[in-house]
CSV table of C-alpha atoms in Angstrom, one decimal:
chain,number,residue,atom,x,y,z
A,1,UNK,CA,116.8,122.6,125.3
A,2,UNK,CA,116.3,122.1,129.1
A,3,UNK,CA,113.9,119.7,129.6
A,4,UNK,CA,109.9,120.5,129.7
A,5,UNK,CA,106.7,119.0,130.5
A,6,UNK,CA,104.8,117.0,128.1
A,7,UNK,CA,101.2,115.6,127.7
A,8,UNK,CA,101.1,112.5,125.2
A,9,UNK,CA,97.7,111.0,123.9
A,10,UNK,CA,98.5,107.9,121.9
A,11,UNK,CA,95.5,105.8,120.7
A,12,UNK,CA,95.8,102.2,122.1
A,13,UNK,CA,96.3,100.0,118.7
A,14,UNK,CA,99.4,98.7,118.0
A,15,UNK,CA,99.2,100.2,114.4
A,16,UNK,CA,99.1,103.9,116.5
A,17,UNK,CA,101.6,102.8,119.4
A,18,UNK,CA,104.4,101.4,117.0
A,19,UNK,CA,105.4,104.5,115.2
A,20,UNK,CA,103.9,107.2,118.0
A,21,UNK,CA,106.6,104.8,120.9
A,22,UNK,CA,109.8,105.6,119.8
A,23,UNK,CA,109.2,109.4,119.7
A,24,UNK,CA,108.2,109.2,123.5
A,25,UNK,CA,112.0,107.6,124.0
A,26,UNK,CA,113.9,110.5,122.0
A,27,UNK,CA,111.9,113.2,124.1
A,28,UNK,CA,112.6,111.7,127.1
A,29,UNK,CA,116.2,111.1,126.0
A,30,UNK,CA,116.3,114.3,125.3
A,31,UNK,CA,115.8,115.4,128.5
A,32,UNK,CA,111.8,116.4,129.0
A,33,UNK,CA,109.9,115.0,131.4
A,34,UNK,CA,106.7,112.7,128.7
A,35,UNK,CA,103.5,111.9,130.8
A,36,UNK,CA,102.0,109.5,128.5
A,37,UNK,CA,98.4,107.7,128.4
A,38,UNK,CA,98.5,103.6,128.6
A,39,UNK,CA,96.0,101.0,128.3
A,40,UNK,CA,97.0,97.8,130.5
A,41,UNK,CA,98.3,96.3,127.5
A,42,UNK,CA,100.9,98.8,126.7
A,43,UNK,CA,101.6,100.0,130.0
A,44,UNK,CA,104.9,97.9,130.1
A,45,UNK,CA,105.5,99.2,126.3
A,46,UNK,CA,105.3,103.0,127.4
A,47,UNK,CA,107.6,102.6,130.6
A,48,UNK,CA,110.2,101.6,129.1
A,49,UNK,CA,110.4,104.3,127.3
A,50,UNK,CA,111.4,106.3,130.9
A,51,UNK,CA,107.5,108.0,130.5
A,52,UNK,CA,105.8,108.8,133.3
A,53,UNK,CA,102.4,106.4,133.2
A,54,UNK,CA,99.3,107.1,133.3
A,55,UNK,CA,96.1,105.2,132.8
A,56,UNK,CA,93.0,106.5,130.4
A,57,UNK,CA,90.2,105.8,133.1
A,58,UNK,CA,88.6,104.3,130.6
A,59,UNK,CA,88.3,101.6,128.0
A,60,UNK,CA,89.2,102.9,124.6
A,61,UNK,CA,87.8,100.0,121.8
A,62,UNK,CA,90.1,99.6,119.2
A,63,UNK,CA,88.5,96.9,117.2
A,64,UNK,CA,85.8,97.1,114.4
A,65,UNK,CA,83.7,94.5,112.6
A,66,UNK,CA,85.4,93.8,109.3
A,67,UNK,CA,81.9,95.4,107.5
A,68,UNK,CA,80.2,98.2,108.9
A,69,UNK,CA,76.7,98.1,108.2
A,70,UNK,CA,75.2,101.6,107.1
A,71,UNK,CA,73.9,102.2,111.0
A,72,UNK,CA,76.5,101.1,112.6
A,73,UNK,CA,78.6,103.5,110.3
A,74,UNK,CA,76.4,106.4,111.3
A,75,UNK,CA,77.2,105.5,114.9
A,76,UNK,CA,80.8,105.0,114.8
A,77,UNK,CA,81.4,108.7,115.2
A,78,UNK,CA,79.5,109.2,118.1
A,79,UNK,CA,81.0,106.4,119.7
A,80,UNK,CA,84.2,107.2,119.1
A,81,UNK,CA,83.4,110.6,120.5
A,82,UNK,CA,81.9,109.8,123.9
A,83,UNK,CA,84.8,107.2,124.2
A,84,UNK,CA,87.8,109.5,123.7
A,85,UNK,CA,86.4,112.3,125.9
A,86,UNK,CA,85.9,109.9,128.5
A,87,UNK,CA,89.6,110.0,129.0
A,88,UNK,CA,89.4,113.9,130.0
A,89,UNK,CA,88.9,113.4,133.6
A,90,UNK,CA,92.2,111.3,134.1
A,91,UNK,CA,94.0,112.9,131.8
A,92,UNK,CA,93.2,116.2,134.6
A,93,UNK,CA,94.0,114.1,137.2
A,94,UNK,CA,97.5,113.4,135.8
A,95,UNK,CA,97.8,117.7,135.8
A,96,UNK,CA,96.5,118.8,138.8
A,97,UNK,CA,99.3,120.5,139.8
A,98,UNK,CA,99.3,122.2,136.3
A,99,UNK,CA,99.1,121.5,132.5
A,100,UNK,CA,102.1,120.6,131.0
A,101,UNK,CA,104.2,122.5,128.3
A,102,UNK,CA,103.1,120.7,125.3
A,103,UNK,CA,100.5,118.4,124.5
A,104,UNK,CA,100.8,115.8,121.9
A,105,UNK,CA,97.8,113.9,120.7
A,106,UNK,CA,96.7,111.1,118.2
A,107,UNK,CA,94.3,111.8,115.3
A,108,UNK,CA,92.1,109.8,117.1
A,109,UNK,CA,91.8,111.7,120.2
A,110,UNK,CA,91.6,114.7,118.5
A,111,UNK,CA,88.2,115.9,121.1
A,112,UNK,CA,89.9,115.6,123.7
A,113,UNK,CA,93.2,116.6,123.0
A,114,UNK,CA,91.8,120.0,121.6
A,115,UNK,CA,89.5,120.6,124.0
A,116,UNK,CA,92.6,120.4,127.0
A,117,UNK,CA,94.8,122.4,124.9
A,118,UNK,CA,92.1,125.1,124.8
A,119,UNK,CA,91.8,125.0,128.2
A,120,UNK,CA,95.1,124.9,129.4
A,121,UNK,CA,96.1,127.2,126.7
A,122,UNK,CA,99.1,125.3,125.4
A,123,UNK,CA,100.3,124.4,122.4
A,124,UNK,CA,99.9,120.9,120.6
A,125,UNK,CA,101.0,118.7,117.9
A,126,UNK,CA,98.9,116.4,116.5
A,127,UNK,CA,100.2,112.7,115.2
A,128,UNK,CA,99.2,111.1,112.4
A,129,UNK,CA,100.0,107.1,112.0
A,130,UNK,CA,97.9,107.3,108.8
A,131,UNK,CA,97.8,109.5,105.8
A,132,UNK,CA,96.3,113.0,106.8
A,133,UNK,CA,94.0,115.2,105.4
A,134,UNK,CA,93.4,118.7,104.4
A,135,UNK,CA,91.1,120.9,102.1
A,136,UNK,CA,92.7,118.7,99.3
A,137,UNK,CA,92.4,114.9,100.6
A,138,UNK,CA,90.0,114.1,103.4
A,139,UNK,CA,90.9,110.5,104.4
A,140,UNK,CA,87.1,110.4,106.1
A,141,UNK,CA,85.2,111.4,102.5
A,142,UNK,CA,88.1,108.9,100.3
A,143,UNK,CA,86.9,106.2,103.0
A,144,UNK,CA,82.8,106.5,102.8
A,145,UNK,CA,83.7,105.5,99.4
A,146,UNK,CA,84.2,102.3,100.5
A,147,UNK,CA,81.5,101.7,103.0
A,148,UNK,CA,77.6,102.0,103.0
A,149,UNK,CA,75.9,104.7,102.2
A,150,UNK,CA,75.0,106.8,105.2
A,151,UNK,CA,71.7,108.5,105.5
A,152,UNK,CA,72.6,112.2,106.2
A,153,UNK,CA,69.6,112.3,108.5
A,154,UNK,CA,70.6,109.4,111.1
A,155,UNK,CA,70.2,110.8,114.2
A,156,UNK,CA,73.2,109.2,115.4
A,157,UNK,CA,75.0,112.1,113.3
A,158,UNK,CA,73.0,115.2,114.8
A,159,UNK,CA,73.2,113.6,118.4
A,160,UNK,CA,77.3,113.6,117.3
A,161,UNK,CA,77.2,117.2,117.2
A,162,UNK,CA,75.0,117.8,119.8
A,163,UNK,CA,77.1,115.9,121.9
A,164,UNK,CA,80.3,118.2,120.9
A,165,UNK,CA,78.5,121.2,121.6
A,166,UNK,CA,77.8,120.0,125.5
A,167,UNK,CA,81.1,119.1,125.6
A,168,UNK,CA,82.8,123.0,125.0
A,169,UNK,CA,79.7,124.2,126.9
A,170,UNK,CA,80.8,121.6,129.6
A,171,UNK,CA,84.3,122.9,129.8
A,172,UNK,CA,83.8,127.0,129.3
A,173,UNK,CA,84.3,126.9,125.5
A,174,UNK,CA,81.1,127.9,124.3
A,175,UNK,CA,82.5,130.5,121.9
A,176,UNK,CA,84.5,128.4,119.8
A,177,UNK,CA,82.7,127.5,117.1
A,178,UNK,CA,82.4,123.7,116.0
A,179,UNK,CA,84.0,124.5,112.7
A,180,UNK,CA,86.9,126.0,114.7
A,181,UNK,CA,87.3,122.8,116.8
A,182,UNK,CA,87.1,120.7,113.5
A,183,UNK,CA,89.7,122.2,111.4
A,184,UNK,CA,92.1,122.3,114.6
A,185,UNK,CA,93.1,125.6,114.8
A,186,UNK,CA,96.2,125.6,112.4
A,187,UNK,CA,97.7,122.6,114.6
A,188,UNK,CA,100.6,121.5,113.5
A,189,UNK,CA,100.6,117.6,112.7
A,190,UNK,CA,103.2,114.9,112.4
A,191,UNK,CA,102.6,112.6,109.8
A,192,UNK,CA,104.2,108.9,110.1
A,193,UNK,CA,104.2,108.5,105.9
A,194,UNK,CA,106.6,109.5,103.5
A,195,UNK,CA,105.1,112.8,101.4
A,196,UNK,CA,105.7,110.5,98.4
A,197,UNK,CA,102.6,107.8,100.0
A,198,UNK,CA,100.6,110.9,100.6
A,199,UNK,CA,97.9,111.6,98.6
A,200,UNK,CA,97.9,114.8,97.2
A,201,UNK,CA,100.8,114.9,99.2
A,202,UNK,CA,102.0,118.7,97.2
A,203,UNK,CA,99.1,120.2,98.3
A,204,UNK,CA,100.3,119.9,102.7
A,205,UNK,CA,102.1,123.2,103.4
A,206,UNK,CA,104.2,123.2,106.4
A,207,UNK,CA,101.5,123.0,109.0
A,208,UNK,CA,102.6,118.8,107.6
A,209,UNK,CA,105.8,117.4,108.5
A,210,UNK,CA,106.0,114.0,107.1
A,211,UNK,CA,108.9,112.2,109.0
A,212,UNK,CA,107.9,108.5,107.6
A,213,UNK,CA,108.2,105.8,109.8
A,214,UNK,CA,110.3,105.1,113.0
A,215,UNK,CA,111.2,101.6,112.4
A,216,UNK,CA,114.5,100.6,112.8
A,217,UNK,CA,116.6,98.0,111.6
A,218,UNK,CA,117.3,95.2,114.3
A,219,UNK,CA,120.6,95.0,116.4
A,220,UNK,CA,122.3,92.4,118.5
A,221,UNK,CA,120.6,88.9,118.6
A,222,UNK,CA,117.7,87.9,116.5
A,223,UNK,CA,114.6,85.3,117.6
A,224,UNK,CA,114.5,84.4,113.5
A,225,UNK,CA,116.8,83.0,110.9
A,226,UNK,CA,116.6,83.0,107.3
A,227,UNK,CA,116.4,79.3,105.7
A,228,UNK,CA,119.4,77.4,105.0
A,229,UNK,CA,118.0,76.4,102.0
A,230,UNK,CA,118.2,80.0,100.5
A,231,UNK,CA,114.9,79.7,99.2
A,232,UNK,CA,112.9,83.6,98.7
A,233,UNK,CA,111.1,84.4,101.9
A,234,UNK,CA,107.4,85.4,101.7
A,235,UNK,CA,106.2,87.0,105.4
A,236,UNK,CA,102.6,86.6,105.8
A,237,UNK,CA,100.0,88.7,108.5
A,238,UNK,CA,96.5,90.1,109.2
A,239,UNK,CA,98.0,92.8,111.5
A,240,UNK,CA,95.9,93.0,115.0
A,241,UNK,CA,92.7,93.9,114.1
A,242,UNK,CA,91.4,91.6,111.3
A,243,UNK,CA,93.4,88.5,112.3
A,244,UNK,CA,91.0,85.9,113.5
A,245,UNK,CA,91.0,84.3,110.0
A,246,UNK,CA,92.5,80.9,110.6
A,247,UNK,CA,91.2,79.6,107.2
A,248,UNK,CA,93.2,82.6,105.6
A,249,UNK,CA,96.1,81.2,106.8
A,250,UNK,CA,95.9,77.9,106.1
A,251,UNK,CA,94.7,79.0,102.3
A,252,UNK,CA,98.6,81.0,102.3
A,253,UNK,CA,100.0,77.7,103.4
A,254,UNK,CA,98.3,75.5,101.0
A,255,UNK,CA,99.7,77.8,98.1
A,256,UNK,CA,103.3,77.3,98.6
A,257,UNK,CA,103.0,73.5,99.6
A,258,UNK,CA,106.2,72.2,97.4
A,259,UNK,CA,107.0,75.2,95.7
A,260,UNK,CA,111.0,76.7,96.1
A,261,UNK,CA,109.7,79.6,99.0
A,262,UNK,CA,109.4,79.9,102.4
A,263,UNK,CA,106.6,81.1,104.1
A,264,UNK,CA,106.6,82.8,107.4
A,265,UNK,CA,102.8,83.0,108.8
A,266,UNK,CA,102.1,85.5,111.8
A,267,UNK,CA,99.0,84.9,113.3
A,268,UNK,CA,98.5,87.2,116.4
A,269,UNK,CA,96.5,86.6,119.4
A,270,UNK,CA,93.7,85.3,118.4
A,271,UNK,CA,94.6,81.9,116.2
A,272,UNK,CA,96.5,79.4,117.7
A,273,UNK,CA,98.8,77.7,115.3
A,274,UNK,CA,97.8,74.8,116.3
A,275,UNK,CA,94.5,75.1,114.7
A,276,UNK,CA,96.1,75.2,111.3
A,277,UNK,CA,97.1,71.3,111.4
A,278,UNK,CA,99.9,70.1,109.5
A,279,UNK,CA,102.0,73.0,107.7
A,280,UNK,CA,103.9,72.4,104.6
A,281,UNK,CA,108.0,72.1,105.5
A,282,UNK,CA,108.6,75.1,103.7
A,283,UNK,CA,105.8,76.8,105.8
A,284,UNK,CA,106.2,78.5,109.7
A,285,UNK,CA,103.8,80.1,112.2
A,286,UNK,CA,103.9,81.7,115.0
A,287,UNK,CA,101.3,83.9,117.1
A,288,UNK,CA,104.3,86.1,116.7
A,289,UNK,CA,107.7,87.2,115.3
A,290,UNK,CA,109.2,90.5,114.8
A,291,UNK,CA,108.8,91.4,111.4
A,292,UNK,CA,111.7,92.9,110.9
A,293,UNK,CA,113.8,90.3,111.6
A,294,UNK,CA,112.1,88.9,108.8
A,295,UNK,CA,111.3,91.9,106.3
A,296,UNK,CA,115.4,92.3,106.0
A,297,UNK,CA,115.4,88.9,104.2
A,298,UNK,CA,111.8,88.4,103.1
A,299,UNK,CA,111.5,88.9,99.1
A,300,UNK,CA,107.5,89.8,99.8
A,301,UNK,CA,105.1,90.9,102.3
A,302,UNK,CA,101.6,89.6,102.2
A,303,UNK,CA,99.5,92.0,104.7
A,304,UNK,CA,96.0,93.5,105.1
A,305,UNK,CA,97.1,96.6,104.1
A,306,UNK,CA,97.7,98.7,107.0
A,307,UNK,CA,99.7,101.3,107.4
A,308,UNK,CA,102.1,100.0,109.7
A,309,UNK,CA,102.8,96.8,108.0
A,310,UNK,CA,103.5,98.9,104.5
A,311,UNK,CA,106.1,101.5,106.4
A,312,UNK,CA,107.5,98.5,107.8
A,313,UNK,CA,107.8,96.8,104.1
A,314,UNK,CA,108.7,99.6,102.9
A,315,UNK,CA,111.4,100.7,105.4
A,316,UNK,CA,113.0,97.5,104.5
A,317,UNK,CA,112.5,97.7,100.9
A,318,UNK,CA,110.1,94.8,100.5
A,319,UNK,CA,107.2,94.8,97.9
A,320,UNK,CA,103.4,94.6,99.1
A,321,UNK,CA,100.8,92.3,98.4
A,322,UNK,CA,97.7,93.7,100.1
A,323,UNK,CA,94.5,92.1,101.0
A,324,UNK,CA,92.5,95.0,102.5
A,325,UNK,CA,89.7,94.5,104.8
A,326,UNK,CA,88.6,98.2,106.3
A,327,UNK,CA,87.9,101.1,104.0
A,328,UNK,CA,91.3,102.5,105.4
A,329,UNK,CA,93.2,99.7,104.4
A,330,UNK,CA,91.7,99.4,100.9
A,331,UNK,CA,92.8,103.3,101.1
A,332,UNK,CA,96.3,102.2,101.6
A,333,UNK,CA,96.0,99.4,98.7
A,334,UNK,CA,95.2,102.0,96.4
A,335,UNK,CA,98.2,104.0,97.1
A,336,UNK,CA,100.5,101.0,96.5
A,337,UNK,CA,98.5,100.2,92.8
A,338,UNK,CA,99.2,104.0,92.5
A,339,UNK,CA,102.5,104.2,93.4
A,340,UNK,CA,103.4,100.4,91.6
A,341,UNK,CA,105.1,99.0,94.8
A,342,UNK,CA,103.1,95.9,95.0
A,343,UNK,CA,99.7,94.2,93.9
A,344,UNK,CA,96.2,93.7,96.0
A,345,UNK,CA,93.9,90.9,96.1
A,346,UNK,CA,90.7,91.7,97.1
A,347,UNK,CA,89.8,90.0,100.3
A,348,UNK,CA,86.9,87.7,98.5
A,349,UNK,CA,89.4,87.2,96.1
A,350,UNK,CA,91.6,85.0,97.9
A,351,UNK,CA,91.9,81.4,97.3
A,352,UNK,CA,95.5,79.1,97.1
A,353,UNK,CA,95.7,79.9,93.4
A,354,UNK,CA,95.4,83.8,93.5
A,355,UNK,CA,98.1,84.1,96.2
A,356,UNK,CA,100.5,82.0,94.6
A,357,UNK,CA,100.0,84.0,91.1
A,358,UNK,CA,100.0,87.1,92.4
A,359,UNK,CA,102.9,86.4,94.3
A,360,UNK,CA,104.8,84.6,92.0
A,361,UNK,CA,104.3,87.8,89.3
A,362,UNK,CA,105.4,90.0,91.8
A,363,UNK,CA,108.3,88.5,92.7
A,364,UNK,CA,109.0,88.6,88.8
A,365,UNK,CA,108.7,92.0,88.4
A,366,UNK,CA,111.4,94.2,88.4
A,367,UNK,CA,110.2,97.5,87.7
A,368,UNK,CA,107.9,97.1,90.9
A,369,UNK,CA,111.2,96.2,93.1
A,370,UNK,CA,113.1,99.0,91.9
A,371,UNK,CA,110.7,101.5,92.5
A,372,UNK,CA,110.0,100.0,96.0
A,373,UNK,CA,114.2,100.3,96.2
A,374,UNK,CA,113.7,104.2,95.4
A,375,UNK,CA,111.1,104.4,98.2
A,376,UNK,CA,113.0,102.9,100.7
A,377,UNK,CA,115.8,105.1,100.6
A,378,UNK,CA,113.1,108.2,100.7
A,379,UNK,CA,111.5,106.6,103.5
A,380,UNK,CA,115.1,106.1,105.7
A,381,UNK,CA,115.9,109.8,105.0
A,382,UNK,CA,112.4,110.9,106.2
A,383,UNK,CA,113.6,111.6,109.5
A,384,UNK,CA,111.7,109.1,111.8
A,385,UNK,CA,111.8,109.7,115.2
A,386,UNK,CA,114.0,112.0,115.3
A,387,UNK,CA,112.6,113.9,113.2
A,388,UNK,CA,109.1,114.1,115.1
A,389,UNK,CA,111.1,114.9,118.3
A,390,UNK,CA,112.3,118.3,116.7
A,391,UNK,CA,109.2,119.2,115.5
A,392,UNK,CA,107.6,118.8,119.0
A,393,UNK,CA,110.7,120.8,120.4
A,394,UNK,CA,110.1,123.4,117.9
A,395,UNK,CA,106.3,123.8,119.0
A,396,UNK,CA,107.9,124.1,122.2
A,397,UNK,CA,110.3,126.3,121.5
A,398,UNK,CA,107.3,128.7,119.9
A,399,UNK,CA,105.3,128.8,123.3
A,400,UNK,CA,108.7,130.1,124.7
A,401,UNK,CA,109.0,133.2,122.5
A,402,UNK,CA,105.2,133.5,123.2
């Protein structure tokens, strides 16, 4: 296929950029001209794909409190709408010379993605870094089960509808109903999980393509090496959104003091390893270490239950212990239990004893390991970045025939 112009609107959070940037790189490799929006934190990563980099022109908040109040939960959709819609001017300037042939956008940027696509009259592909939603399963509604009850008369909810209508009117789209805009008008969605992991997966039709994670096995020299002791390895992380918890990491280190296990803690950028104090000799702590290098040797992975972490673990056939914080992580953790791929520790139940006992019990469960290995094979054959690029190119071909 001759190179085409593609606009790419990822959400600037690690859980979204990690699966999506390999798709950008694959499209560039195939000869397409990709313009990718990026925050300062991800500019160099995007540039490394070969894409043209454009700033969002505004600050997108990618973190949230561990627990939201009912008032904060009611205000969150409006805040996100206004933040993401503030990216529209920068995107329009990037394509002042003419619209792209295709617009690819993360689900979090659904509002500017759908608005610009209708304004430009171009086809779209939506990218979902987590499980998708349809008429049989709603990520939003399922997540509400784990949060505070929201007053349906809260003024922020009414303001959300008003603001969305204003945005449509301001862009000469007043004829589009809110229902049409919310549902996406039969848009095509690429989902970075295998179909088996998707709740109600068999109800999703051919408007959805489940390509699994874009993880690949490390090649070349590695920066981390397994212990000479030969002891089983446990990798522990809290990802990038809830990792400001030195006490959690100290508890995990305490849990394995003197045991024949080797523990690798990845703390992120908000906890200094020095804050943990002296660690047992079988525990190492890093701000960051490539998880793929550890997971290929790990017996278990203890994490916050973020989809990126879970998919990376499944790619390497590593059972998961989830300690979920946010509603979406609790949905993921529930899926881990439903599919028999690991265990869950509620955050309020974390102690040295529960971490240790859960790890030892799970490591001895051959049935869990067998199920994880089966799903590993499905993950690795789902298609990843290459299949995602195929689907994006297919949408370009649809436009070419129209």
